[in-house]
mmCIF file of C-alpha atoms and ligand atoms in Angstrom:
data_model
loop_
_atom_site.group_PDB
_atom_site.id
_atom_site.type_symbol
_atom_site.label_atom_id
_atom_site.label_comp_id
_atom_site.label_asym_id
_atom_site.label_seq_id
_atom_site.Cartn_x
_atom_site.Cartn_y
_atom_site.Cartn_z
ATOM 1 C CA UNK A 1 95.475 115.351 190.197
ATOM 2 C CA UNK A 2 95.025 117.419 187.110
ATOM 3 C CA UNK A 3 92.057 119.672 186.531
ATOM 4 C CA UNK A 4 90.449 117.300 184.101
ATOM 5 C CA UNK A 5 90.928 114.364 186.537
ATOM 6 C CA UNK A 6 89.303 116.499 189.175
ATOM 7 C CA UNK A 7 86.350 117.309 186.935
ATOM 8 C CA UNK A 8 85.908 113.643 186.058
ATOM 9 C CA UNK A 9 86.130 112.661 189.739
ATOM 10 C CA UNK A 10 83.449 115.250 190.650
ATOM 11 C CA UNK A 11 81.184 114.063 187.865
ATOM 12 C CA UNK A 12 81.443 110.410 188.972
ATOM 13 C CA UNK A 13 80.887 111.368 192.606
ATOM 14 C CA UNK A 14 77.773 113.396 191.720
ATOM 15 C CA UNK A 15 76.497 110.538 189.590
ATOM 16 C CA UNK A 16 76.977 107.947 192.383
ATOM 17 C CA UNK A 17 75.311 110.173 194.962
ATOM 18 C CA UNK A 18 72.344 110.624 192.680
ATOM 19 C CA UNK A 19 72.156 106.841 192.170
ATOM 20 C CA UNK A 20 72.273 106.213 195.961
ATOM 21 C CA UNK A 21 69.396 108.584 196.410
ATOM 22 C CA UNK A 22 67.287 106.599 193.979
ATOM 23 C CA UNK A 23 68.433 103.016 194.729
ATOM 24 C CA UNK A 24 69.794 103.222 198.316
ATOM 25 C CA UNK A 25 73.292 102.234 199.499
ATOM 26 C CA UNK A 26 75.304 99.993 197.239
ATOM 27 C CA UNK A 27 78.935 99.118 196.977
ATOM 28 C CA UNK A 28 81.032 98.720 193.907
ATOM 29 C CA UNK A 29 82.671 95.305 193.667
ATOM 30 C CA UNK A 30 86.390 95.085 193.005
ATOM 31 C CA UNK A 31 87.179 93.995 189.512
ATOM 32 C CA UNK A 32 88.112 90.359 190.525
ATOM 33 C CA UNK A 33 84.756 89.958 192.458
ATOM 34 C CA UNK A 34 82.695 91.256 189.639
ATOM 35 C CA UNK A 35 81.659 89.056 186.820
ATOM 36 C CA UNK A 36 84.123 90.590 184.451
ATOM 37 C CA UNK A 37 85.980 88.393 182.072
ATOM 38 C CA UNK A 38 89.559 88.330 183.319
ATOM 39 C CA UNK A 39 91.110 86.904 180.257
ATOM 40 C CA UNK A 40 91.054 88.091 176.695
ATOM 41 C CA UNK A 41 88.338 86.342 174.685
ATOM 42 C CA UNK A 42 89.628 83.753 172.288
ATOM 43 C CA UNK A 43 90.552 85.468 169.121
ATOM 44 C CA UNK A 44 88.602 84.183 166.135
ATOM 45 C CA UNK A 45 90.913 83.893 163.208
ATOM 46 C CA UNK A 46 89.384 85.978 160.508
ATOM 47 C CA UNK A 47 89.422 84.621 157.013
ATOM 48 C CA UNK A 48 91.476 86.959 154.868
ATOM 49 C CA UNK A 49 89.088 88.742 152.551
ATOM 50 C CA UNK A 50 90.340 89.296 149.068
ATOM 51 C CA UNK A 51 88.738 92.141 147.246
ATOM 52 C CA UNK A 52 88.900 92.116 143.431
ATOM 53 C CA UNK A 53 91.478 94.693 142.492
ATOM 54 C CA UNK A 54 90.610 97.124 139.747
ATOM 55 C CA UNK A 55 92.729 96.129 136.763
ATOM 56 C CA UNK A 56 94.982 98.851 135.501
ATOM 57 C CA UNK A 57 94.572 99.871 131.832
ATOM 58 C CA UNK A 58 97.975 98.422 131.021
ATOM 59 C CA UNK A 59 96.705 94.987 132.109
ATOM 60 C CA UNK A 60 93.487 95.115 130.096
ATOM 61 C CA UNK A 61 94.542 97.028 126.985
ATOM 62 C CA UNK A 62 96.424 95.106 124.333
ATOM 63 C CA UNK A 63 99.477 96.650 122.746
ATOM 64 C CA UNK A 64 99.331 97.396 119.022
ATOM 65 C CA UNK A 65 101.618 94.428 118.373
ATOM 66 C CA UNK A 66 99.250 92.149 120.326
ATOM 67 C CA UNK A 67 96.236 93.515 118.439
ATOM 68 C CA UNK A 68 98.018 92.976 115.132
ATOM 69 C CA UNK A 69 99.059 89.453 116.054
ATOM 70 C CA UNK A 70 95.457 88.716 117.033
ATOM 71 C CA UNK A 71 94.456 89.404 113.416
ATOM 72 C CA UNK A 72 94.839 86.210 111.429
ATOM 73 C CA UNK A 73 92.808 87.204 108.374
ATOM 74 C CA UNK A 74 92.811 90.251 106.118
ATOM 75 C CA UNK A 75 89.205 90.984 107.130
ATOM 76 C CA UNK A 76 90.231 91.184 110.794
ATOM 77 C CA UNK A 77 93.189 93.384 109.919
ATOM 78 C CA UNK A 78 90.992 95.640 107.801
ATOM 79 C CA UNK A 79 88.672 96.094 110.789
ATOM 80 C CA UNK A 80 91.628 97.058 112.976
ATOM 81 C CA UNK A 81 92.789 99.538 110.312
ATOM 82 C CA UNK A 82 89.312 101.065 110.203
ATOM 83 C CA UNK A 83 89.585 101.816 113.917
ATOM 84 C CA UNK A 84 93.180 103.102 113.762
ATOM 85 C CA UNK A 85 93.266 106.892 113.997
ATOM 86 C CA UNK A 86 97.055 106.845 113.620
ATOM 87 C CA UNK A 87 96.713 105.639 110.018
ATOM 88 C CA UNK A 88 94.987 108.868 108.986
ATOM 89 C CA UNK A 89 96.934 111.716 107.447
ATOM 90 C CA UNK A 90 96.163 115.367 108.136
ATOM 91 C CA UNK A 91 93.634 115.327 105.289
ATOM 92 C CA UNK A 92 90.190 115.099 106.882
ATOM 93 C CA UNK A 93 87.483 112.561 106.021
ATOM 94 C CA UNK A 94 89.518 110.212 103.859
ATOM 95 C CA UNK A 95 88.517 106.607 103.286
ATOM 96 C CA UNK A 96 90.578 103.613 104.246
ATOM 97 C CA UNK A 97 92.405 102.167 101.229
ATOM 98 C CA UNK A 98 93.334 98.823 102.705
ATOM 99 C CA UNK A 99 94.461 96.725 99.751
ATOM 100 C CA UNK A 100 92.987 94.592 97.010
ATOM 101 C CA UNK A 101 93.505 91.276 95.290
ATOM 102 C CA UNK A 102 94.070 87.644 96.062
ATOM 103 C CA UNK A 103 94.533 87.125 99.818
ATOM 104 C CA UNK A 104 96.745 84.118 98.984
ATOM 105 C CA UNK A 105 98.707 85.900 96.278
ATOM 106 C CA UNK A 106 102.290 84.818 95.684
ATOM 107 C CA UNK A 107 103.131 88.289 94.346
ATOM 108 C CA UNK A 108 102.433 91.416 96.377
ATOM 109 C CA UNK A 109 102.831 94.903 94.923
ATOM 110 C CA UNK A 110 103.377 97.852 97.220
ATOM 111 C CA UNK A 111 102.906 101.471 96.152
ATOM 112 C CA UNK A 112 103.189 104.693 98.116
ATOM 113 C CA UNK A 113 99.869 106.162 99.097
ATOM 114 C CA UNK A 114 96.343 106.485 97.716
ATOM 115 C CA UNK A 115 95.518 109.426 95.469
ATOM 116 C CA UNK A 116 92.149 111.089 94.895
ATOM 117 C CA UNK A 117 90.582 108.278 92.845
ATOM 118 C CA UNK A 118 91.837 105.635 95.254
ATOM 119 C CA UNK A 119 90.402 107.569 98.193
ATOM 120 C CA UNK A 120 86.996 107.826 96.491
ATOM 121 C CA UNK A 121 86.867 104.135 95.582
ATOM 122 C CA UNK A 122 88.704 102.820 98.669
ATOM 123 C CA UNK A 123 90.969 100.763 96.380
ATOM 124 C CA UNK A 124 94.653 101.168 95.457
ATOM 125 C CA UNK A 125 95.781 102.033 91.929
ATOM 126 C CA UNK A 126 92.481 102.793 90.232
ATOM 127 C CA UNK A 127 93.459 106.136 88.627
ATOM 128 C CA UNK A 128 95.708 106.774 85.628
ATOM 129 C CA UNK A 129 98.734 105.160 87.311
ATOM 130 C CA UNK A 130 96.552 102.183 88.168
ATOM 131 C CA UNK A 131 95.492 101.698 84.554
ATOM 132 C CA UNK A 132 99.138 101.646 83.520
ATOM 133 C CA UNK A 133 99.898 99.186 86.323
ATOM 134 C CA UNK A 134 97.160 96.871 84.997
ATOM 135 C CA UNK A 135 98.847 96.936 81.566
ATOM 136 C CA UNK A 136 102.238 96.167 83.088
ATOM 137 C CA UNK A 137 100.720 93.214 84.935
ATOM 138 C CA UNK A 138 99.009 91.957 81.770
ATOM 139 C CA UNK A 139 102.341 92.158 79.940
ATOM 140 C CA UNK A 140 103.773 89.612 82.377
ATOM 141 C CA UNK A 141 100.628 87.487 82.296
ATOM 142 C CA UNK A 142 98.984 88.502 85.543
ATOM 143 C CA UNK A 143 95.472 89.718 86.135
ATOM 144 C CA UNK A 144 94.981 92.289 88.857
ATOM 145 C CA UNK A 145 93.011 89.628 90.762
ATOM 146 C CA UNK A 146 95.984 87.225 90.786
ATOM 147 C CA UNK A 147 98.217 89.518 92.815
ATOM 148 C CA UNK A 148 97.707 91.581 95.952
ATOM 149 C CA UNK A 149 98.123 95.368 95.778
ATOM 150 C CA UNK A 150 98.647 97.630 98.801
ATOM 151 C CA UNK A 151 100.338 100.900 99.683
ATOM 152 C CA UNK A 152 102.657 102.061 102.437
ATOM 153 C CA UNK A 153 99.931 104.496 103.603
ATOM 154 C CA UNK A 154 96.317 103.454 103.963
ATOM 155 C CA UNK A 155 94.927 106.985 103.724
ATOM 156 C CA UNK A 156 95.440 109.728 101.170
ATOM 157 C CA UNK A 157 97.906 112.468 102.108
ATOM 158 C CA UNK A 158 96.820 116.056 101.365
ATOM 159 C CA UNK A 159 97.661 117.309 97.884
ATOM 160 C CA UNK A 160 99.051 113.874 96.981
ATOM 161 C CA UNK A 161 102.304 114.809 98.684
ATOM 162 C CA UNK A 162 104.843 112.108 99.505
ATOM 163 C CA UNK A 163 104.205 110.225 102.747
ATOM 164 C CA UNK A 164 106.221 111.733 105.575
ATOM 165 C CA UNK A 165 108.355 109.792 108.058
ATOM 166 C CA UNK A 166 105.739 109.822 110.861
ATOM 167 C CA UNK A 167 102.997 108.559 108.540
ATOM 168 C CA UNK A 168 105.237 105.751 107.292
ATOM 169 C CA UNK A 169 106.228 104.797 110.832
ATOM 170 C CA UNK A 170 102.600 104.651 111.954
ATOM 171 C CA UNK A 171 101.491 102.640 108.920
ATOM 172 C CA UNK A 172 104.333 100.138 108.667
ATOM 173 C CA UNK A 173 103.269 97.769 111.486
ATOM 174 C CA UNK A 174 99.903 97.297 109.735
ATOM 175 C CA UNK A 175 101.553 96.686 106.374
ATOM 176 C CA UNK A 176 104.010 94.252 107.940
ATOM 177 C CA UNK A 177 101.099 92.253 109.375
ATOM 178 C CA UNK A 178 99.352 92.374 105.991
ATOM 179 C CA UNK A 179 102.471 90.863 104.407
ATOM 180 C CA UNK A 180 102.665 88.211 107.159
ATOM 181 C CA UNK A 181 99.035 87.198 106.575
ATOM 182 C CA UNK A 182 99.340 87.057 102.780
ATOM 183 C CA UNK A 183 102.755 85.336 102.854
ATOM 184 C CA UNK A 184 103.719 86.198 99.278
ATOM 185 C CA UNK A 185 106.680 84.536 97.620
ATOM 186 C CA UNK A 186 107.729 87.843 96.059
ATOM 187 C CA UNK A 187 107.253 91.542 96.784
ATOM 188 C CA UNK A 188 107.500 94.219 94.109
ATOM 189 C CA UNK A 189 107.918 97.742 95.458
ATOM 190 C CA UNK A 190 106.716 100.470 93.131
ATOM 191 C CA UNK A 191 108.995 103.495 93.386
ATOM 192 C CA UNK A 192 111.789 104.780 95.551
ATOM 193 C CA UNK A 193 109.648 105.690 98.561
ATOM 194 C CA UNK A 194 108.052 102.271 98.717
ATOM 195 C CA UNK A 195 111.402 100.462 98.387
ATOM 196 C CA UNK A 196 113.263 102.605 100.905
ATOM 197 C CA UNK A 197 110.419 102.527 103.429
ATOM 198 C CA UNK A 198 110.053 98.760 103.370
ATOM 199 C CA UNK A 199 113.794 98.107 103.356
ATOM 200 C CA UNK A 200 114.553 100.834 105.899
ATOM 201 C CA UNK A 201 117.157 102.370 103.586
ATOM 202 C CA UNK A 202 117.789 105.745 101.995
ATOM 203 C CA UNK A 203 119.286 104.957 98.611
ATOM 204 C CA UNK A 204 118.558 105.758 94.985
ATOM 205 C CA UNK A 205 116.029 103.863 92.896
ATOM 206 C CA UNK A 206 118.910 102.915 90.559
ATOM 207 C CA UNK A 207 120.738 101.261 93.444
ATOM 208 C CA UNK A 208 117.622 99.424 94.646
ATOM 209 C CA UNK A 209 116.799 98.189 91.143
ATOM 210 C CA UNK A 210 120.282 96.761 90.681
ATOM 211 C CA UNK A 211 120.427 94.781 93.915
ATOM 212 C CA UNK A 212 118.751 91.655 95.254
ATOM 213 C CA UNK A 213 116.714 92.240 98.397
ATOM 214 C CA UNK A 214 114.902 90.250 101.032
ATOM 215 C CA UNK A 215 112.236 91.488 103.396
ATOM 216 C CA UNK A 216 111.812 89.138 106.364
ATOM 217 C CA UNK A 217 112.694 86.182 104.216
ATOM 218 C CA UNK A 218 110.622 87.260 101.204
ATOM 219 C CA UNK A 219 112.465 88.145 97.999
ATOM 220 C CA UNK A 220 111.871 91.751 97.047
ATOM 221 C CA UNK A 221 112.267 93.694 93.812
ATOM 222 C CA UNK A 222 112.038 97.443 93.283
ATOM 223 C CA UNK A 223 111.025 99.165 90.058
ATOM 224 C CA UNK A 224 109.720 102.529 88.831
ATOM 225 C CA UNK A 225 106.409 103.832 90.113
ATOM 226 C CA UNK A 226 103.742 103.789 87.338
ATOM 227 C CA UNK A 227 103.009 107.500 87.939
ATOM 228 C CA UNK A 228 106.687 108.234 87.228
ATOM 229 C CA UNK A 229 106.387 106.246 83.987
ATOM 230 C CA UNK A 230 103.469 108.431 82.901
ATOM 231 C CA UNK A 231 105.720 111.475 83.254
ATOM 232 C CA UNK A 232 108.891 109.750 81.946
ATOM 233 C CA UNK A 233 107.975 107.226 79.221
ATOM 234 C CA UNK A 234 111.708 106.544 78.604
ATOM 235 C CA UNK A 235 111.686 104.557 81.870
ATOM 236 C CA UNK A 236 109.189 102.056 80.472
ATOM 237 C CA UNK A 237 111.922 99.942 78.881
ATOM 238 C CA UNK A 238 113.901 99.409 82.134
ATOM 239 C CA UNK A 239 110.608 98.769 83.925
ATOM 240 C CA UNK A 240 109.828 96.069 81.399
ATOM 241 C CA UNK A 241 113.206 94.459 82.158
ATOM 242 C CA UNK A 242 112.468 94.595 85.878
ATOM 243 C CA UNK A 243 109.021 93.046 85.660
ATOM 244 C CA UNK A 244 110.217 90.324 83.292
ATOM 245 C CA UNK A 245 112.764 89.393 85.984
ATOM 246 C CA UNK A 246 109.956 89.358 88.572
ATOM 247 C CA UNK A 247 107.854 86.997 86.434
ATOM 248 C CA UNK A 248 110.840 84.704 85.859
ATOM 249 C CA UNK A 249 111.595 84.492 89.585
ATOM 250 C CA UNK A 250 107.902 84.005 90.348
ATOM 251 C CA UNK A 251 107.818 80.955 88.084
ATOM 252 C CA UNK A 252 111.091 79.621 89.504
ATOM 253 C CA UNK A 253 109.657 79.868 93.028
ATOM 254 C CA UNK A 254 106.558 77.938 91.939
ATOM 255 C CA UNK A 255 104.143 80.866 92.154
ATOM 256 C CA UNK A 256 100.523 80.027 91.382
ATOM 257 C CA UNK A 257 99.986 79.887 87.605
HETATM 258 N N1 URA B 301 99.979 105.814 93.681
HETATM 259 C C1 URA B 301 100.253 104.949 94.664
HETATM 260 O O1 URA B 301 101.388 104.852 95.130
HETATM 261 N N2 URA B 301 99.271 104.202 95.123
HETATM 262 C C2 URA B 301 98.035 104.275 94.682
HETATM 263 O O2 URA B 301 97.189 103.546 95.186
HETATM 264 C C3 URA B 301 97.764 105.162 93.642
HETATM 265 C C4 URA B 301 98.746 105.925 93.155
#
Protein backbone atom coordinates (compact mmCIF):
# COMPACT_ATOMS: atom_id res chain seq x y z
CA UNK A 1 0.00 0.00 0.00
CA UNK A 2 1.42 3.33 -0.93
CA UNK A 3 1.37 6.33 1.36
CA UNK A 4 -1.43 7.99 -0.52
CA UNK A 5 -3.50 4.76 -0.46
CA UNK A 6 -2.89 4.63 3.26
CA UNK A 7 -4.03 8.22 3.73
CA UNK A 8 -7.16 7.59 1.67
CA UNK A 9 -7.89 4.40 3.64
CA UNK A 10 -7.54 6.29 6.96
CA UNK A 11 -9.80 9.07 5.74
CA UNK A 12 -12.54 6.62 4.68
CA UNK A 13 -12.22 4.70 7.94
CA UNK A 14 -12.54 7.90 10.00
CA UNK A 15 -15.51 8.96 7.92
CA UNK A 16 -17.32 5.61 8.38
CA UNK A 17 -16.67 5.59 12.12
CA UNK A 18 -18.10 9.07 12.40
CA UNK A 19 -21.17 7.98 10.40
CA UNK A 20 -21.69 4.91 12.67
CA UNK A 21 -21.62 7.16 15.67
CA UNK A 22 -24.42 9.27 14.25
CA UNK A 23 -26.54 6.61 12.48
CA UNK A 24 -25.63 3.35 14.29
CA UNK A 25 -24.27 0.15 12.71
CA UNK A 26 -24.73 -0.26 8.99
CA UNK A 27 -23.16 -2.45 6.39
CA UNK A 28 -22.09 -1.55 2.92
CA UNK A 29 -23.75 -3.70 0.26
CA UNK A 30 -21.60 -5.37 -2.37
CA UNK A 31 -21.88 -3.74 -5.72
CA UNK A 32 -24.18 -6.49 -7.22
CA UNK A 33 -26.62 -6.19 -4.20
CA UNK A 34 -26.81 -2.48 -4.40
CA UNK A 35 -29.10 -0.78 -6.79
CA UNK A 36 -26.31 0.20 -9.09
CA UNK A 37 -26.82 -0.01 -12.78
CA UNK A 38 -24.69 -2.92 -13.94
CA UNK A 39 -24.77 -2.16 -17.58
CA UNK A 40 -23.78 0.94 -19.46
CA UNK A 41 -26.78 3.17 -20.14
CA UNK A 42 -27.95 3.12 -23.71
CA UNK A 43 -25.95 5.60 -25.62
CA UNK A 44 -28.09 8.31 -27.19
CA UNK A 45 -26.81 9.02 -30.64
CA UNK A 46 -26.05 12.68 -30.69
CA UNK A 47 -27.00 14.63 -33.75
CA UNK A 48 -23.84 16.00 -35.29
CA UNK A 49 -23.86 19.74 -34.74
CA UNK A 50 -22.56 21.79 -37.59
CA UNK A 51 -21.27 25.17 -36.64
CA UNK A 52 -21.09 27.83 -39.38
CA UNK A 53 -17.45 28.14 -40.27
CA UNK A 54 -16.01 31.61 -40.56
CA UNK A 55 -15.40 32.18 -44.26
CA UNK A 56 -11.84 32.97 -45.13
CA UNK A 57 -11.20 36.27 -46.97
CA UNK A 58 -10.20 34.37 -50.09
CA UNK A 59 -13.71 32.87 -50.22
CA UNK A 60 -15.55 36.16 -49.76
CA UNK A 61 -13.32 38.62 -51.61
CA UNK A 62 -13.59 38.69 -55.38
CA UNK A 63 -10.45 38.79 -57.46
CA UNK A 64 -9.86 41.87 -59.61
CA UNK A 65 -10.75 39.84 -62.70
CA UNK A 66 -14.06 38.80 -61.08
CA UNK A 67 -14.81 42.40 -60.08
CA UNK A 68 -14.04 43.58 -63.61
CA UNK A 69 -16.18 40.88 -65.17
CA UNK A 70 -19.02 41.86 -62.84
CA UNK A 71 -19.00 45.32 -64.46
CA UNK A 72 -21.22 45.22 -67.52
CA UNK A 73 -21.62 48.96 -68.04
CA UNK A 74 -19.17 51.85 -68.19
CA UNK A 75 -20.85 53.42 -65.15
CA UNK A 76 -20.16 50.29 -63.10
CA UNK A 77 -16.58 50.19 -64.33
CA UNK A 78 -16.11 53.87 -63.53
CA UNK A 79 -17.27 53.18 -59.97
CA UNK A 80 -14.74 50.37 -59.66
CA UNK A 81 -12.00 52.67 -61.00
CA UNK A 82 -12.96 55.31 -58.43
CA UNK A 83 -12.29 52.78 -55.67
CA UNK A 84 -9.05 51.44 -57.18
CA UNK A 85 -6.03 52.79 -55.32
CA UNK A 86 -3.71 50.94 -57.71
CA UNK A 87 -4.78 53.23 -60.56
CA UNK A 88 -3.29 56.27 -58.83
CA UNK A 89 0.19 57.48 -59.66
CA UNK A 90 2.56 58.92 -57.07
CA UNK A 91 1.04 62.36 -57.64
CA UNK A 92 -1.31 63.02 -54.73
CA UNK A 93 -4.96 64.10 -54.99
CA UNK A 94 -5.49 63.56 -58.70
CA UNK A 95 -8.92 63.04 -60.21
CA UNK A 96 -10.02 59.96 -62.07
CA UNK A 97 -9.94 60.54 -65.84
CA UNK A 98 -12.03 57.57 -66.88
CA UNK A 99 -12.90 58.21 -70.52
CA UNK A 100 -15.42 60.13 -72.58
CA UNK A 101 -17.66 59.71 -75.59
CA UNK A 102 -20.17 57.34 -77.05
CA UNK A 103 -20.39 54.16 -74.95
CA UNK A 104 -21.36 52.29 -78.14
CA UNK A 105 -18.68 53.90 -80.28
CA UNK A 106 -17.29 51.89 -83.18
CA UNK A 107 -14.01 53.83 -82.97
CA UNK A 108 -12.04 54.04 -79.74
CA UNK A 109 -9.02 56.31 -79.35
CA UNK A 110 -6.43 55.57 -76.71
CA UNK A 111 -3.86 58.10 -75.51
CA UNK A 112 -1.20 57.85 -72.83
CA UNK A 113 -2.13 59.59 -69.62
CA UNK A 114 -4.02 62.68 -68.47
CA UNK A 115 -2.17 65.97 -68.20
CA UNK A 116 -2.94 68.94 -65.96
CA UNK A 117 -6.06 70.13 -67.80
CA UNK A 118 -7.42 66.60 -68.05
CA UNK A 119 -6.87 66.07 -64.33
CA UNK A 120 -8.73 69.29 -63.49
CA UNK A 121 -11.68 68.50 -65.75
CA UNK A 122 -11.66 64.71 -65.25
CA UNK A 123 -11.81 64.25 -69.04
CA UNK A 124 -9.19 63.05 -71.54
CA UNK A 125 -7.72 65.33 -74.21
CA UNK A 126 -9.12 68.70 -73.19
CA UNK A 127 -5.85 70.70 -73.30
CA UNK A 128 -3.88 71.88 -76.33
CA UNK A 129 -3.31 68.32 -77.60
CA UNK A 130 -7.02 67.68 -77.17
CA UNK A 131 -7.97 70.68 -79.30
CA UNK A 132 -5.72 69.39 -82.06
CA UNK A 133 -7.26 65.92 -81.69
CA UNK A 134 -10.73 67.44 -82.15
CA UNK A 135 -9.55 69.01 -85.43
CA UNK A 136 -8.09 65.71 -86.62
CA UNK A 137 -11.40 64.00 -85.86
CA UNK A 138 -13.36 66.72 -87.68
CA UNK A 139 -11.09 66.27 -90.70
CA UNK A 140 -12.27 62.67 -90.99
CA UNK A 141 -15.88 63.59 -90.28
CA UNK A 142 -16.19 62.57 -86.65
CA UNK A 143 -17.42 64.60 -83.73
CA UNK A 144 -15.78 63.96 -80.39
CA UNK A 145 -19.14 62.58 -79.20
CA UNK A 146 -19.18 59.92 -81.95
CA UNK A 147 -16.05 58.16 -80.73
CA UNK A 148 -14.83 57.03 -77.33
CA UNK A 149 -11.60 58.49 -75.93
CA UNK A 150 -9.58 56.96 -73.09
CA UNK A 151 -5.98 56.73 -71.91
CA UNK A 152 -3.71 53.94 -70.76
CA UNK A 153 -3.52 55.61 -67.31
CA UNK A 154 -6.58 56.92 -65.54
CA UNK A 155 -4.67 59.33 -63.30
CA UNK A 156 -2.13 62.02 -64.08
CA UNK A 157 1.52 61.11 -63.54
CA UNK A 158 3.69 63.73 -61.79
CA UNK A 159 5.28 66.30 -64.08
CA UNK A 160 3.47 64.76 -67.07
CA UNK A 161 6.17 62.12 -67.27
CA UNK A 162 5.60 59.00 -69.36
CA UNK A 163 3.65 56.23 -67.64
CA UNK A 164 6.01 53.69 -66.11
CA UNK A 165 5.74 49.92 -66.48
CA UNK A 166 4.07 49.35 -63.07
CA UNK A 167 1.44 52.03 -63.73
CA UNK A 168 0.66 50.53 -67.14
CA UNK A 169 0.43 47.02 -65.68
CA UNK A 170 -1.96 48.16 -62.96
CA UNK A 171 -4.14 50.14 -65.37
CA UNK A 172 -4.34 47.71 -68.28
CA UNK A 173 -6.93 45.29 -66.83
CA UNK A 174 -9.34 48.22 -66.39
CA UNK A 175 -8.71 49.48 -69.91
CA UNK A 176 -9.14 45.98 -71.32
CA UNK A 177 -12.55 45.73 -69.63
CA UNK A 178 -13.45 49.20 -70.94
CA UNK A 179 -12.66 47.99 -74.47
CA UNK A 180 -14.69 44.80 -73.90
CA UNK A 181 -17.72 46.81 -72.75
CA UNK A 182 -17.55 49.32 -75.61
CA UNK A 183 -16.78 46.67 -78.25
CA UNK A 184 -15.42 49.07 -80.86
CA UNK A 185 -14.85 47.94 -84.42
CA UNK A 186 -11.56 49.86 -84.55
CA UNK A 187 -8.97 51.13 -82.08
CA UNK A 188 -6.65 54.03 -82.83
CA UNK A 189 -3.66 54.28 -80.50
CA UNK A 190 -2.20 57.76 -80.18
CA UNK A 191 1.58 57.56 -79.88
CA UNK A 192 4.26 54.98 -79.34
CA UNK A 193 3.57 54.37 -75.65
CA UNK A 194 -0.11 53.72 -76.23
CA UNK A 195 0.56 51.36 -79.16
CA UNK A 196 3.33 49.39 -77.47
CA UNK A 197 1.44 49.11 -74.18
CA UNK A 198 -1.74 47.80 -75.75
CA UNK A 199 0.06 45.47 -78.15
CA UNK A 200 2.61 44.34 -75.55
CA UNK A 201 5.48 45.20 -77.89
CA UNK A 202 8.57 47.40 -77.78
CA UNK A 203 8.96 48.69 -81.32
CA UNK A 204 9.23 52.04 -83.05
CA UNK A 205 6.23 54.17 -83.96
CA UNK A 206 7.34 53.87 -87.61
CA UNK A 207 7.09 50.09 -87.40
CA UNK A 208 3.69 50.19 -85.69
CA UNK A 209 2.30 52.66 -88.22
CA UNK A 210 3.35 50.48 -91.13
CA UNK A 211 1.80 47.24 -89.89
CA UNK A 212 -1.72 45.91 -89.48
CA UNK A 213 -2.60 45.01 -85.91
CA UNK A 214 -5.36 43.29 -84.00
CA UNK A 215 -6.10 43.57 -80.31
CA UNK A 216 -8.28 40.69 -79.11
CA UNK A 217 -10.00 40.53 -82.45
CA UNK A 218 -10.36 44.30 -82.88
CA UNK A 219 -8.44 45.96 -85.71
CA UNK A 220 -5.95 48.46 -84.37
CA UNK A 221 -4.10 51.39 -85.93
CA UNK A 222 -1.29 53.45 -84.44
CA UNK A 223 -0.48 57.05 -85.30
CA UNK A 224 1.39 60.05 -83.87
CA UNK A 225 0.32 61.50 -80.54
CA UNK A 226 -1.29 64.96 -81.00
CA UNK A 227 1.15 66.47 -78.46
CA UNK A 228 4.03 65.25 -80.66
CA UNK A 229 2.36 66.93 -83.65
CA UNK A 230 2.30 70.24 -81.77
CA UNK A 231 6.07 69.99 -81.37
CA UNK A 232 6.72 68.47 -84.83
CA UNK A 233 4.24 69.90 -87.37
CA UNK A 234 6.03 68.00 -90.19
CA UNK A 235 4.37 64.83 -88.84
CA UNK A 236 0.90 66.19 -89.57
CA UNK A 237 0.98 64.95 -93.17
CA UNK A 238 1.70 61.28 -92.27
CA UNK A 239 -0.89 61.55 -89.49
CA UNK A 240 -3.42 62.69 -92.05
CA UNK A 241 -2.62 59.60 -94.15
CA UNK A 242 -3.06 57.38 -91.11
CA UNK A 243 -6.41 58.81 -90.05
CA UNK A 244 -7.74 58.73 -93.61
CA UNK A 245 -6.96 54.99 -93.60
CA UNK A 246 -8.80 54.66 -90.27
CA UNK A 247 -11.90 56.39 -91.66
CA UNK A 248 -11.83 54.21 -94.78
CA UNK A 249 -11.63 51.01 -92.72
CA UNK A 250 -14.32 52.30 -90.37
CA UNK A 251 -16.70 52.72 -93.29
CA UNK A 252 -15.76 49.33 -94.75
CA UNK A 253 -16.55 47.68 -91.40
CA UNK A 254 -19.95 49.39 -91.32
CA UNK A 255 -19.15 51.78 -88.48
CA UNK A 256 -22.03 54.00 -87.39
CA UNK A 257 -22.38 56.97 -89.76
N1 LIG B 1 -2.20 63.30 -73.59
C1 LIG B 1 -2.73 62.08 -73.46
O1 LIG B 1 -2.11 61.07 -73.81
N2 LIG B 1 -3.94 61.98 -72.94
C2 LIG B 1 -4.63 63.02 -72.52
O2 LIG B 1 -5.74 62.82 -72.04
C3 LIG B 1 -4.08 64.29 -72.68
C4 LIG B 1 -2.86 64.41 -73.21
